[in-house]
Amino acid sequence: MAHRKRTLCVKNQKRRFLQVPALQLHVSKTAMRASQKDFESALSQVKLLKDPGNEVKLKLYALYKQATEGPCNTPKPGVFDLINKAKWDAWNALGSLPKETARQNYVDLVSGLSSSSDSSSQVKPEADRKQRGYETLVVTSEDSITKIMMNRPAKKNAITTQMYNEIMLALKAASKDDSAITVLTGNGDYYSSGNDLSNFTDIPPEGIEEKAKSSAILLRDFVDCFIDFPKPLIAAVNGPAVGISVTILGLFDTVYASSRATFHTPFSHLGQSPEGCSSYTFPKIMGPAKAAEMLIFGKKLTAAEACAQGLVSEVFPDSTFQKEVWTRLKAYSKLPPNAMRISKQVIRNREKEKLHAINAEESRVLQERWLSDECTNAVMNFLTRKAKL
Ligand SMILES: CCCC/C=C/CC(=O)SCCNC(=O)CCNC(=O)[C@H](O)C(C)(C)COP(=O)(O)OP(=O)(O)OC[C@H]1O[C@@H](n2cnc3c(N)ncnc32)[C@H](O)[C@@H]1OP(=O)(O)O
């Protein structure tokens, strides 16, 4: 794994942004030729979508009018005619955008909405393909892909004891199901804010030492599941990632990140020390000097920096992240599953024993750290809202 560099490619070179007042739509060069047929098919498709919300409906309305009638040509409605005024404003904001560009933007917008309602990070409560039995996750299996989505968006997907246990269960199930690849992602604006710091407040009657001990066992078991996971494991990092959600990325086979994602391991700030085998994988991936800045000094990386340093395979613009990642993964999931599994074993197996030993050592060191004043004070400061990252 010497100084691993994953394919670096921020996907904005082949792209251009079409900017119009109040609207910024992302359009690929090759896609600038939507036919009348594509447009009509988008018009039918839009009726099948679930309500995309008023803002998107206004964009659709404006693009439709521009595509069919050209620039806004009706008198401005009065101030009290709120709905028609909002529609007029949206259409008028498109200025002199050519009809064919508006038609293309309409088709792109509908296509983005369809794919995000197919496979976005939004939770579909009654989806048939959802696996039941998880409270902190949404686990789905479709198109030979098992998707494990951390689902505590209001808490930035902070990982509780229950979530650690559920992720382990989900990984064990995914290792045996008939999916070809497994994906970990987050629901909402964060990928994950790492360990839920309130885990430290649940002290058993045996005392704080016992808590530190059981937490170290949990940490070790959790990281072991990633070391041993037999199929290609992909992280779809949909937003900021903190702490253990960052360190375990070194154990994934591919890491896709939204341009909005950041990567932050503030262990010293928290009186803690590296885990997730990052004390070994990070220096290998990015070199010792860059790893030290992250793991000792808590330097936060942008998605582009994490990609340049080899922690991330590829960065996608946030606006198209879901669509592009799931299109890519659907294609990968059709590759022969046994060949992918065996390739992963060939790449990873010789490191496994070493990784288990490193995990054990990191967990042992952390068990002591959790009992230190530095750690106790940092956690208390967060929980009493005196400090955030
Ligand atoms: C047993 C195994 C142990 C393995 C050890 C692993 C080490 C680590 O993972 S270290 C990393 C620990 N994580 C943190 O220190 C992050 C703490 N959170 C924050 O600094 C901030 O919440 C944020 C920067 C992530 C987000 O700030 P923002 O202002 O946008 O949102 P908030 O209002 O703070 O958050 C919303 C809500 O979520 C709660 N929350 C967020 N992260 C955590 C967390 N890690 N632990 C507990 N709670 C968290 C936050 O308190 C808010 O809750 P309320 O709405 O109830 O106030």
GROMACS .gro file of C-alpha atoms and ligand atoms in nm:
model
  446
    1MET     CA    1   0.000   0.000   0.000
    2ALA     CA    2   0.312   0.219  -0.029
    3HIS     CA    3   0.203   0.582  -0.047
    4ARG     CA    4  -0.126   0.489  -0.206
    5LYS     CA    5  -0.261   0.743  -0.450
    6ARG     CA    6  -0.613   0.688  -0.562
    7THR     CA    7  -0.721   0.824  -0.898
    8LEU     CA    8  -0.726   1.200  -0.864
    9CYS     CA    9  -0.982   1.368  -1.071
   10VAL     CA   10  -1.207   1.648  -0.964
   11LYS     CA   11  -1.477   1.626  -1.223
   12ASN     CA   12  -1.508   1.983  -1.318
   13GLN     CA   13  -1.279   2.004  -1.617
   14LYS     CA   14  -1.520   1.844  -1.861
   15ARG     CA   15  -1.803   2.043  -1.722
   16ARG     CA   16  -1.925   2.393  -1.750
   17PHE     CA   17  -2.167   2.595  -1.555
   18LEU     CA   18  -2.448   2.777  -1.721
   19GLN     CA   19  -2.521   3.075  -1.507
   20VAL     CA   20  -2.846   3.260  -1.528
   21PRO     CA   21  -2.981   3.494  -1.264
   22ALA     CA   22  -3.122   3.299  -0.968
   23LEU     CA   23  -3.045   2.970  -1.135
   24GLN     CA   24  -2.722   2.781  -1.175
   25LEU     CA   25  -2.764   2.456  -1.357
   26HIS     CA   26  -2.489   2.209  -1.414
   27VAL     CA   27  -2.473   2.095  -1.775
   28SER     CA   28  -2.235   1.859  -1.950
   29LYS     CA   29  -2.108   1.962  -2.292
   30THR     CA   30  -2.227   1.648  -2.459
   31ALA     CA   31  -2.567   1.682  -2.305
   32MET     CA   32  -2.644   2.013  -2.472
   33ARG     CA   33  -2.860   1.853  -2.739
   34ALA     CA   34  -3.189   1.752  -2.578
   35SER     CA   35  -3.435   1.666  -2.851
   36GLN     CA   36  -3.804   1.757  -2.849
   37LYS     CA   37  -3.860   1.389  -2.767
   38ASP     CA   38  -3.634   1.410  -2.459
   39PHE     CA   39  -3.823   1.720  -2.352
   40GLU     CA   40  -4.162   1.553  -2.393
   41SER     CA   41  -4.041   1.249  -2.205
   42ALA     CA   42  -3.919   1.477  -1.921
   43LEU     CA   43  -4.263   1.642  -1.917
   44SER     CA   44  -4.426   1.301  -1.864
   45GLN     CA   45  -4.162   1.193  -1.611
   46VAL     CA   46  -4.211   1.501  -1.397
   47LYS     CA   47  -4.572   1.403  -1.331
   48LEU     CA   48  -4.455   1.078  -1.171
   49LEU     CA   49  -4.213   1.242  -0.928
   50LYS     CA   50  -4.300   1.300  -0.570
   51ASP     CA   51  -4.347   1.668  -0.481
   52PRO     CA   52  -3.998   1.823  -0.528
   53GLY     CA   53  -4.084   2.134  -0.323
   54ASN     CA   54  -4.175   2.488  -0.426
   55GLU     CA   55  -3.828   2.608  -0.516
   56VAL     CA   56  -3.771   2.328  -0.766
   57LYS     CA   57  -4.127   2.359  -0.899
   58LEU     CA   58  -4.058   2.725  -0.973
   59LYS     CA   59  -3.739   2.635  -1.157
   60LEU     CA   60  -3.927   2.375  -1.361
   61TYR     CA   61  -4.202   2.623  -1.439
   62ALA     CA   62  -3.957   2.892  -1.550
   63LEU     CA   63  -3.758   2.655  -1.770
   64TYR     CA   64  -4.076   2.516  -1.925
   65LYS     CA   65  -4.202   2.865  -2.013
   66GLN     CA   66  -3.862   2.969  -2.150
   67ALA     CA   67  -3.832   2.648  -2.352
   68THR     CA   68  -4.178   2.680  -2.504
   69GLU     CA   69  -4.242   3.056  -2.525
   70GLY     CA   70  -3.896   3.216  -2.498
   71PRO     CA   71  -3.816   3.513  -2.273
   72CYS     CA   72  -4.081   3.633  -2.030
   73ASN     CA   73  -4.338   3.836  -2.224
   74THR     CA   74  -4.626   3.895  -1.982
   75PRO     CA   75  -4.690   4.190  -1.750
   76LYS     CA   76  -4.561   4.159  -1.397
   77PRO     CA   77  -4.841   4.049  -1.156
   78GLY     CA   78  -4.930   4.278  -0.866
   79VAL     CA   79  -4.751   4.246  -0.531
   80PHE     CA   80  -5.049   4.076  -0.365
   81ASP     CA   81  -5.073   3.807  -0.634
   82LEU     CA   82  -4.795   3.615  -0.455
   83ILE     CA   83  -4.800   3.288  -0.647
   84ASN     CA   84  -4.814   3.435  -0.995
   85LYS     CA   85  -4.552   3.692  -0.901
   86ALA     CA   86  -4.312   3.419  -0.781
   87LYS     CA   87  -4.368   3.232  -1.111
   88TRP     CA   88  -4.319   3.547  -1.315
   89ASP     CA   89  -4.000   3.633  -1.123
   90ALA     CA   90  -3.855   3.287  -1.186
   91TRP     CA   91  -3.932   3.303  -1.558
   92ASN     CA   92  -3.816   3.662  -1.594
   93ALA     CA   93  -3.489   3.573  -1.418
   94LEU     CA   94  -3.398   3.350  -1.712
   95GLY     CA   95  -3.352   3.663  -1.924
   96SER     CA   96  -3.266   3.582  -2.282
   97LEU     CA   97  -3.165   3.221  -2.223
   98PRO     CA   98  -3.211   3.043  -2.559
   99LYS     CA   99  -3.509   2.810  -2.588
  100GLU     CA  100  -3.297   2.502  -2.662
  101THR     CA  101  -3.076   2.564  -2.357
  102ALA     CA  102  -3.384   2.601  -2.138
  103ARG     CA  103  -3.517   2.276  -2.285
  104GLN     CA  104  -3.189   2.100  -2.205
  105ASN     CA  105  -3.180   2.242  -1.853
  106TYR     CA  106  -3.535   2.122  -1.797
  107VAL     CA  107  -3.441   1.770  -1.913
  108ASP     CA  108  -3.128   1.770  -1.689
  109LEU     CA  109  -3.319   1.894  -1.389
  110VAL     CA  110  -3.588   1.627  -1.425
  111SER     CA  111  -3.327   1.359  -1.480
  112GLY     CA  112  -3.142   1.468  -1.163
  113LEU     CA  113  -3.467   1.465  -0.967
  114SER     CA  114  -3.562   1.119  -1.095
  115SER     CA  115  -3.227   0.968  -1.010
  116SER     CA  116  -3.214   1.131  -0.669
  117SER     CA  117  -3.560   1.005  -0.590
  118ASP     CA  118  -3.441   0.658  -0.706
  119SER     CA  119  -3.122   0.645  -0.504
  120SER     CA  120  -3.070   0.961  -0.306
  121SER     CA  121  -2.975   0.985   0.057
  122GLN     CA  122  -3.333   1.081   0.139
  123VAL     CA  123  -3.507   0.816   0.343
  124LYS     CA  124  -3.809   0.650   0.184
  125PRO     CA  125  -4.001   0.540   0.492
  126GLU     CA  126  -4.202   0.255   0.345
  127ALA     CA  127  -3.969   0.146   0.068
  128ASP     CA  128  -4.008  -0.228   0.011
  129ARG     CA  129  -3.640  -0.282  -0.034
  130LYS     CA  130  -3.559  -0.136   0.309
  131GLN     CA  131  -3.436  -0.396   0.556
  132ARG     CA  132  -3.611  -0.377   0.888
  133GLY     CA  133  -3.463  -0.411   1.235
  134TYR     CA  134  -3.225  -0.114   1.235
  135GLU     CA  135  -3.303   0.199   1.433
  136THR     CA  136  -3.001   0.413   1.354
  137LEU     CA  137  -2.946   0.298   0.994
  138VAL     CA  138  -3.137   0.255   0.675
  139VAL     CA  139  -3.010  -0.056   0.501
  140THR     CA  140  -3.124  -0.136   0.148
  141SER     CA  141  -3.024  -0.393  -0.112
  142GLU     CA  142  -3.088  -0.322  -0.477
  143ASP     CA  143  -2.903  -0.366  -0.808
  144SER     CA  144  -2.650  -0.596  -0.635
  145ILE     CA  145  -2.555  -0.310  -0.402
  146THR     CA  146  -2.611  -0.311  -0.026
  147LYS     CA  147  -2.633   0.045   0.097
  148ILE     CA  148  -2.583   0.115   0.467
  149MET     CA  149  -2.694   0.468   0.545
  150MET     CA  150  -2.627   0.625   0.884
  151ASN     CA  151  -2.955   0.782   0.979
  152ARG     CA  152  -2.933   1.032   1.264
  153PRO     CA  153  -2.929   1.347   1.050
  154ALA     CA  154  -3.041   1.576   1.334
  155LYS     CA  155  -2.729   1.468   1.527
  156LYS     CA  156  -2.503   1.487   1.221
  157ASN     CA  157  -2.497   1.106   1.218
  158ALA     CA  158  -2.292   1.092   1.538
  159ILE     CA  159  -2.222   0.725   1.611
  160THR     CA  160  -2.388   0.597   1.927
  161THR     CA  161  -2.313   0.261   2.087
  162GLN     CA  162  -2.628   0.133   1.921
  163MET     CA  163  -2.512   0.260   1.581
  164TYR     CA  164  -2.170   0.092   1.619
  165ASN     CA  165  -2.349  -0.234   1.690
  166GLU     CA  166  -2.595  -0.192   1.404
  167ILE     CA  167  -2.318  -0.110   1.155
  168MET     CA  168  -2.137  -0.428   1.261
  169LEU     CA  169  -2.457  -0.630   1.213
  170ALA     CA  170  -2.524  -0.470   0.875
  171LEU     CA  171  -2.167  -0.538   0.756
  172LYS     CA  172  -2.189  -0.900   0.869
  173ALA     CA  173  -2.520  -0.942   0.685
  174ALA     CA  174  -2.383  -0.769   0.374
  175SER     CA  175  -2.078  -0.995   0.371
  176LYS     CA  176  -2.315  -1.292   0.332
  177ASP     CA  177  -2.591  -1.149   0.112
  178ASP     CA  178  -2.592  -1.174  -0.267
  179SER     CA  179  -2.482  -0.816  -0.328
  180ALA     CA  180  -2.159  -0.755  -0.516
  181ILE     CA  181  -2.056  -0.434  -0.340
  182THR     CA  182  -2.140  -0.253  -0.017
  183VAL     CA  183  -2.166   0.121   0.034
  184LEU     CA  184  -2.159   0.325   0.355
  185THR     CA  185  -2.309   0.674   0.344
  186GLY     CA  186  -2.490   0.930   0.559
  187ASN     CA  187  -2.839   1.078   0.554
  188GLY     CA  188  -2.867   1.458   0.564
  189ASP     CA  189  -2.599   1.723   0.545
  190TYR     CA  190  -2.323   1.532   0.727
  191TYR     CA  191  -2.156   1.203   0.646
  192SER     CA  192  -2.087   1.160   1.019
  193SER     CA  193  -1.961   1.370   1.308
  194GLY     CA  194  -1.781   1.065   1.448
  195ASN     CA  195  -1.817   0.915   1.792
  196ASP     CA  196  -2.125   1.043   1.974
  197LEU     CA  197  -1.963   1.222   2.265
  198SER     CA  198  -2.259   1.147   2.489
  199ASN     CA  199  -2.151   0.779   2.474
  200PHE     CA  200  -1.908   0.882   2.747
  201THR     CA  201  -2.187   0.986   2.985
  202ASP     CA  202  -2.341   0.642   3.011
  203ILE     CA  203  -2.126   0.520   3.302
  204PRO     CA  204  -2.210   0.171   3.441
  205PRO     CA  205  -2.230   0.101   3.819
  206GLU     CA  206  -1.882  -0.060   3.797
  207GLY     CA  207  -1.739   0.284   3.721
  208ILE     CA  208  -1.552   0.480   3.460
  209GLU     CA  209  -1.270   0.227   3.416
  210GLU     CA  210  -1.525  -0.034   3.315
  211LYS     CA  211  -1.676   0.212   3.067
  212ALA     CA  212  -1.335   0.276   2.910
  213LYS     CA  213  -1.273  -0.097   2.890
  214SER     CA  214  -1.604  -0.181   2.723
  215SER     CA  215  -1.563   0.113   2.483
  216ALA     CA  216  -1.219  -0.015   2.382
  217ILE     CA  217  -1.368  -0.359   2.314
  218LEU     CA  218  -1.648  -0.203   2.109
  219LEU     CA  219  -1.398   0.006   1.911
  220ARG     CA  220  -1.178  -0.292   1.842
  221ASP     CA  221  -1.469  -0.512   1.729
  222PHE     CA  222  -1.606  -0.232   1.511
  223VAL     CA  223  -1.278  -0.167   1.330
  224ASP     CA  224  -1.213  -0.543   1.294
  225CYS     CA  225  -1.536  -0.569   1.090
  226PHE     CA  226  -1.395  -0.322   0.836
  227ILE     CA  227  -1.056  -0.496   0.824
  228ASP     CA  228  -1.224  -0.831   0.756
  229PHE     CA  229  -1.500  -0.718   0.521
  230PRO     CA  230  -1.465  -0.949   0.220
  231LYS     CA  231  -1.636  -0.758  -0.063
  232PRO     CA  232  -1.554  -0.422  -0.223
  233LEU     CA  233  -1.646  -0.156   0.032
  234ILE     CA  234  -1.720   0.196  -0.086
  235ALA     CA  235  -1.774   0.514   0.115
  236ALA     CA  236  -2.003   0.775  -0.039
  237VAL     CA  237  -1.902   1.073   0.173
  238ASN     CA  238  -2.199   1.303   0.122
  239GLY     CA  239  -2.083   1.580   0.359
  240PRO     CA  240  -1.840   1.661   0.640
  241ALA     CA  241  -1.678   1.366   0.816
  242VAL     CA  242  -1.520   1.374   1.163
  243GLY     CA  243  -1.317   1.140   1.384
  244ILE     CA  244  -1.369   0.769   1.342
  245SER     CA  245  -1.581   0.818   1.029
  246VAL     CA  246  -1.265   0.959   0.867
  247THR     CA  247  -1.005   0.721   1.006
  248ILE     CA  248  -1.179   0.403   0.889
  249LEU     CA  249  -1.178   0.538   0.531
  250GLY     CA  250  -0.826   0.397   0.506
  251LEU     CA  251  -0.988   0.052   0.527
  252PHE     CA  252  -1.231   0.114   0.239
  253ASP     CA  253  -1.156   0.014  -0.119
  254THR     CA  254  -1.292   0.330  -0.279
  255VAL     CA  255  -1.394   0.665  -0.131
  256TYR     CA  256  -1.617   0.905  -0.325
  257ALA     CA  257  -1.669   1.250  -0.180
  258SER     CA  258  -1.904   1.537  -0.240
  259SER     CA  259  -1.727   1.868  -0.303
  260ARG     CA  260  -1.893   1.980   0.024
  261ALA     CA  261  -1.725   1.708   0.231
  262THR     CA  262  -1.444   1.783   0.475
  263PHE     CA  263  -1.219   1.541   0.664
  264HIS     CA  264  -1.131   1.619   1.024
  265THR     CA  265  -0.964   1.415   1.298
  266PRO     CA  266  -0.936   1.649   1.599
  267PHE     CA  267  -0.796   1.386   1.836
  268SER     CA  268  -0.555   1.611   2.026
  269HIS     CA  269  -0.830   1.871   2.073
  270LEU     CA  270  -1.035   1.596   2.236
  271GLY     CA  271  -0.749   1.461   2.447
  272GLN     CA  272  -0.765   1.143   2.239
  273SER     CA  273  -0.543   0.952   1.996
  274PRO     CA  274  -0.586   0.799   1.649
  275GLU     CA  275  -0.797   0.489   1.588
  276GLY     CA  276  -0.944   0.300   1.293
  277CYS     CA  277  -0.589   0.186   1.201
  278SER     CA  278  -0.521   0.541   1.084
  279SER     CA  279  -0.187   0.549   1.270
  280TYR     CA  280  -0.077   0.297   1.006
  281THR     CA  281  -0.297   0.359   0.700
  282PHE     CA  282  -0.275   0.741   0.690
  283PRO     CA  283   0.107   0.764   0.677
  284LYS     CA  284   0.098   0.495   0.407
  285ILE     CA  285  -0.169   0.673   0.207
  286MET     CA  286  -0.050   1.033   0.231
  287GLY     CA  287   0.301   1.014   0.373
  288PRO     CA  288   0.401   1.069   0.740
  289ALA     CA  289   0.416   1.449   0.730
  290LYS     CA  290   0.065   1.497   0.594
  291ALA     CA  291  -0.070   1.225   0.823
  292ALA     CA  292   0.082   1.396   1.127
  293GLU     CA  293  -0.087   1.725   1.040
  294MET     CA  294  -0.422   1.549   1.039
  295LEU     CA  295  -0.379   1.302   1.324
  296ILE     CA  296  -0.170   1.510   1.567
  297PHE     CA  297  -0.266   1.867   1.483
  298GLY     CA  298  -0.622   1.806   1.366
  299LYS     CA  299  -0.583   1.980   1.029
  300LYS     CA  300  -0.916   1.969   0.847
  301LEU     CA  301  -0.892   1.873   0.477
  302THR     CA  302  -1.125   1.982   0.202
  303ALA     CA  303  -1.252   1.712  -0.034
  304ALA     CA  304  -1.008   1.828  -0.301
  305GLU     CA  305  -0.715   1.813  -0.055
  306ALA     CA  306  -0.819   1.468   0.066
  307CYS     CA  307  -0.832   1.355  -0.297
  308ALA     CA  308  -0.491   1.505  -0.375
  309GLN     CA  309  -0.351   1.320  -0.072
  310GLY     CA  310  -0.495   0.985  -0.177
  311LEU     CA  311  -0.754   0.941   0.099
  312VAL     CA  312  -1.038   1.006  -0.147
  313SER     CA  313  -1.067   0.837  -0.487
  314GLU     CA  314  -1.274   1.102  -0.662
  315VAL     CA  315  -1.464   1.420  -0.582
  316PHE     CA  316  -1.799   1.502  -0.744
  317PRO     CA  317  -1.977   1.839  -0.746
  318ASP     CA  318  -2.225   1.838  -0.460
  319SER     CA  319  -2.514   1.915  -0.698
  320THR     CA  320  -2.460   1.593  -0.894
  321PHE     CA  321  -2.295   1.380  -0.626
  322GLN     CA  322  -2.580   1.132  -0.574
  323LYS     CA  323  -2.654   1.090  -0.941
  324GLU     CA  324  -2.294   1.042  -1.051
  325VAL     CA  325  -2.193   0.814  -0.766
  326TRP     CA  326  -2.491   0.582  -0.798
  327THR     CA  327  -2.459   0.564  -1.176
  328ARG     CA  328  -2.096   0.465  -1.133
  329LEU     CA  329  -2.170   0.212  -0.860
  330LYS     CA  330  -2.452   0.051  -1.056
  331ALA     CA  331  -2.206  -0.009  -1.341
  332TYR     CA  332  -1.942  -0.153  -1.103
  333SER     CA  333  -2.197  -0.379  -0.936
  334LYS     CA  334  -2.249  -0.562  -1.267
  335LEU     CA  335  -1.886  -0.679  -1.277
  336PRO     CA  336  -1.829  -1.046  -1.187
  337PRO     CA  337  -1.866  -1.053  -0.804
  338ASN     CA  338  -1.622  -1.337  -0.739
  339ALA     CA  339  -1.347  -1.169  -0.938
  340MET     CA  340  -1.400  -0.847  -0.741
  341ARG     CA  341  -1.390  -1.029  -0.408
  342ILE     CA  342  -1.078  -1.221  -0.498
  343SER     CA  343  -0.905  -0.907  -0.625
  344LYS     CA  344  -0.983  -0.737  -0.295
  345GLN     CA  345  -0.838  -1.031  -0.103
  346VAL     CA  346  -0.520  -1.025  -0.312
  347ILE     CA  347  -0.481  -0.653  -0.245
  348ARG     CA  348  -0.569  -0.657   0.125
  349ASN     CA  349  -0.499  -0.999   0.276
  350ARG     CA  350  -0.129  -0.960   0.340
  351GLU     CA  351  -0.200  -0.654   0.556
  352LYS     CA  352  -0.480  -0.806   0.761
  353GLU     CA  353  -0.280  -0.949   1.048
  354LYS     CA  354  -0.087  -0.629   1.086
  355LEU     CA  355  -0.405  -0.421   1.080
  356HIS     CA  356  -0.563  -0.633   1.355
  357ALA     CA  357  -0.254  -0.583   1.572
  358ILE     CA  358  -0.258  -0.208   1.510
  359ASN     CA  359  -0.629  -0.191   1.590
  360ALA     CA  360  -0.569  -0.372   1.919
  361GLU     CA  361  -0.287  -0.135   2.011
  362GLU     CA  362  -0.479   0.182   1.918
  363SER     CA  363  -0.779   0.063   2.122
  364ARG     CA  364  -0.557  -0.009   2.422
  365VAL     CA  365  -0.401   0.338   2.408
  366LEU     CA  366  -0.742   0.502   2.373
  367GLN     CA  367  -0.876   0.312   2.672
  368GLU     CA  368  -0.616   0.500   2.880
  369ARG     CA  369  -0.677   0.831   2.705
  370TRP     CA  370  -1.049   0.818   2.782
  371LEU     CA  371  -0.961   0.821   3.153
  372SER     CA  372  -0.737   1.129   3.121
  373ASP     CA  373  -0.831   1.478   3.241
  374GLU     CA  374  -0.760   1.614   2.892
  375CYS     CA  375  -1.024   1.390   2.741
  376THR     CA  376  -1.280   1.430   3.020
  377ASN     CA  377  -1.255   1.810   3.003
  378ALA     CA  378  -1.287   1.820   2.623
  379VAL     CA  379  -1.596   1.598   2.626
  380MET     CA  380  -1.753   1.795   2.911
  381ASN     CA  381  -1.686   2.120   2.724
  382PHE     CA  382  -1.871   1.988   2.420
  383LEU     CA  383  -2.160   1.844   2.618
  384THR     CA  384  -2.205   2.164   2.817
  385ARG     CA  385  -2.184   2.355   2.487
  386LYS     CA  386  -1.866   2.538   2.580
  387ALA     CA  387  -1.676   2.406   2.277
  388LYS     CA  388  -1.733   2.274   1.930
  389LEU     CA  389  -1.478   2.173   1.671
  390LIG     C1  390  -1.655   0.357   2.134
  390LIG     C2  391  -1.571   0.392   2.018
  390LIG     C3  392  -1.509   0.528   2.029
  390LIG     C4  393  -1.433   0.566   1.906
  390LIG     C5  394  -1.374   0.703   1.914
  390LIG     C6  395  -1.378   0.786   1.812
  390LIG     C7  396  -1.317   0.923   1.817
  390LIG     C8  397  -1.395   1.025   1.739
  390LIG     O1  398  -1.480   1.000   1.656
  390LIG     S1  399  -1.351   1.184   1.778
  390LIG     C9  400  -1.474   1.285   1.699
  390LIG    C10  401  -1.589   1.316   1.791
  390LIG     N1  402  -1.675   1.414   1.730
  390LIG    C11  403  -1.674   1.543   1.763
  390LIG     O2  404  -1.597   1.589   1.843
  390LIG    C12  405  -1.776   1.629   1.694
  390LIG    C13  406  -1.857   1.709   1.793
  390LIG     N2  407  -1.954   1.789   1.720
  390LIG    C14  408  -1.931   1.918   1.681
  390LIG     O3  409  -1.827   1.974   1.702
  390LIG    C15  410  -2.042   1.987   1.608
  390LIG     O4  411  -2.164   1.927   1.647
  390LIG    C16  412  -2.027   1.977   1.453
  390LIG    C17  413  -1.906   2.062   1.409
  390LIG    C18  414  -2.008   1.834   1.407
  390LIG    C19  415  -2.154   2.034   1.385
  390LIG     O5  416  -2.177   2.165   1.432
  390LIG     P1  417  -2.313   2.240   1.391
  390LIG     O6  418  -2.311   2.372   1.459
  390LIG     O7  419  -2.330   2.237   1.245
  390LIG     O8  420  -2.429   2.147   1.449
  390LIG     P2  421  -2.464   2.119   1.602
  390LIG     O9  422  -2.578   2.206   1.643
  390LIG    O10  423  -2.342   2.123   1.686
  390LIG    O11  424  -2.511   1.966   1.594
  390LIG    C20  425  -2.647   1.928   1.579
  390LIG    C21  426  -2.682   1.833   1.692
  390LIG    O12  427  -2.599   1.718   1.679
  390LIG    C22  428  -2.528   1.697   1.801
  390LIG     N3  429  -2.397   1.638   1.769
  390LIG    C23  430  -2.324   1.659   1.659
  390LIG     N4  431  -2.212   1.585   1.665
  390LIG    C24  432  -2.214   1.518   1.780
  390LIG    C25  433  -2.125   1.424   1.841
  390LIG     N5  434  -2.013   1.384   1.782
  390LIG     N6  435  -2.160   1.373   1.959
  390LIG    C26  436  -2.274   1.407   2.020
  390LIG     N7  437  -2.364   1.496   1.968
  390LIG    C27  438  -2.332   1.549   1.848
  390LIG    C28  439  -2.516   1.835   1.862
  390LIG    O13  440  -2.491   1.825   1.999
  390LIG    C29  441  -2.653   1.892   1.829
  390LIG    O14  442  -2.744   1.833   1.918
  390LIG     P3  443  -2.864   1.921   1.981
  390LIG    O15  444  -2.945   1.966   1.862
  390LIG    O16  445  -2.937   1.828   2.072
  390LIG    O17  446  -2.798   2.035   2.052
   0.00000   0.00000   0.00000
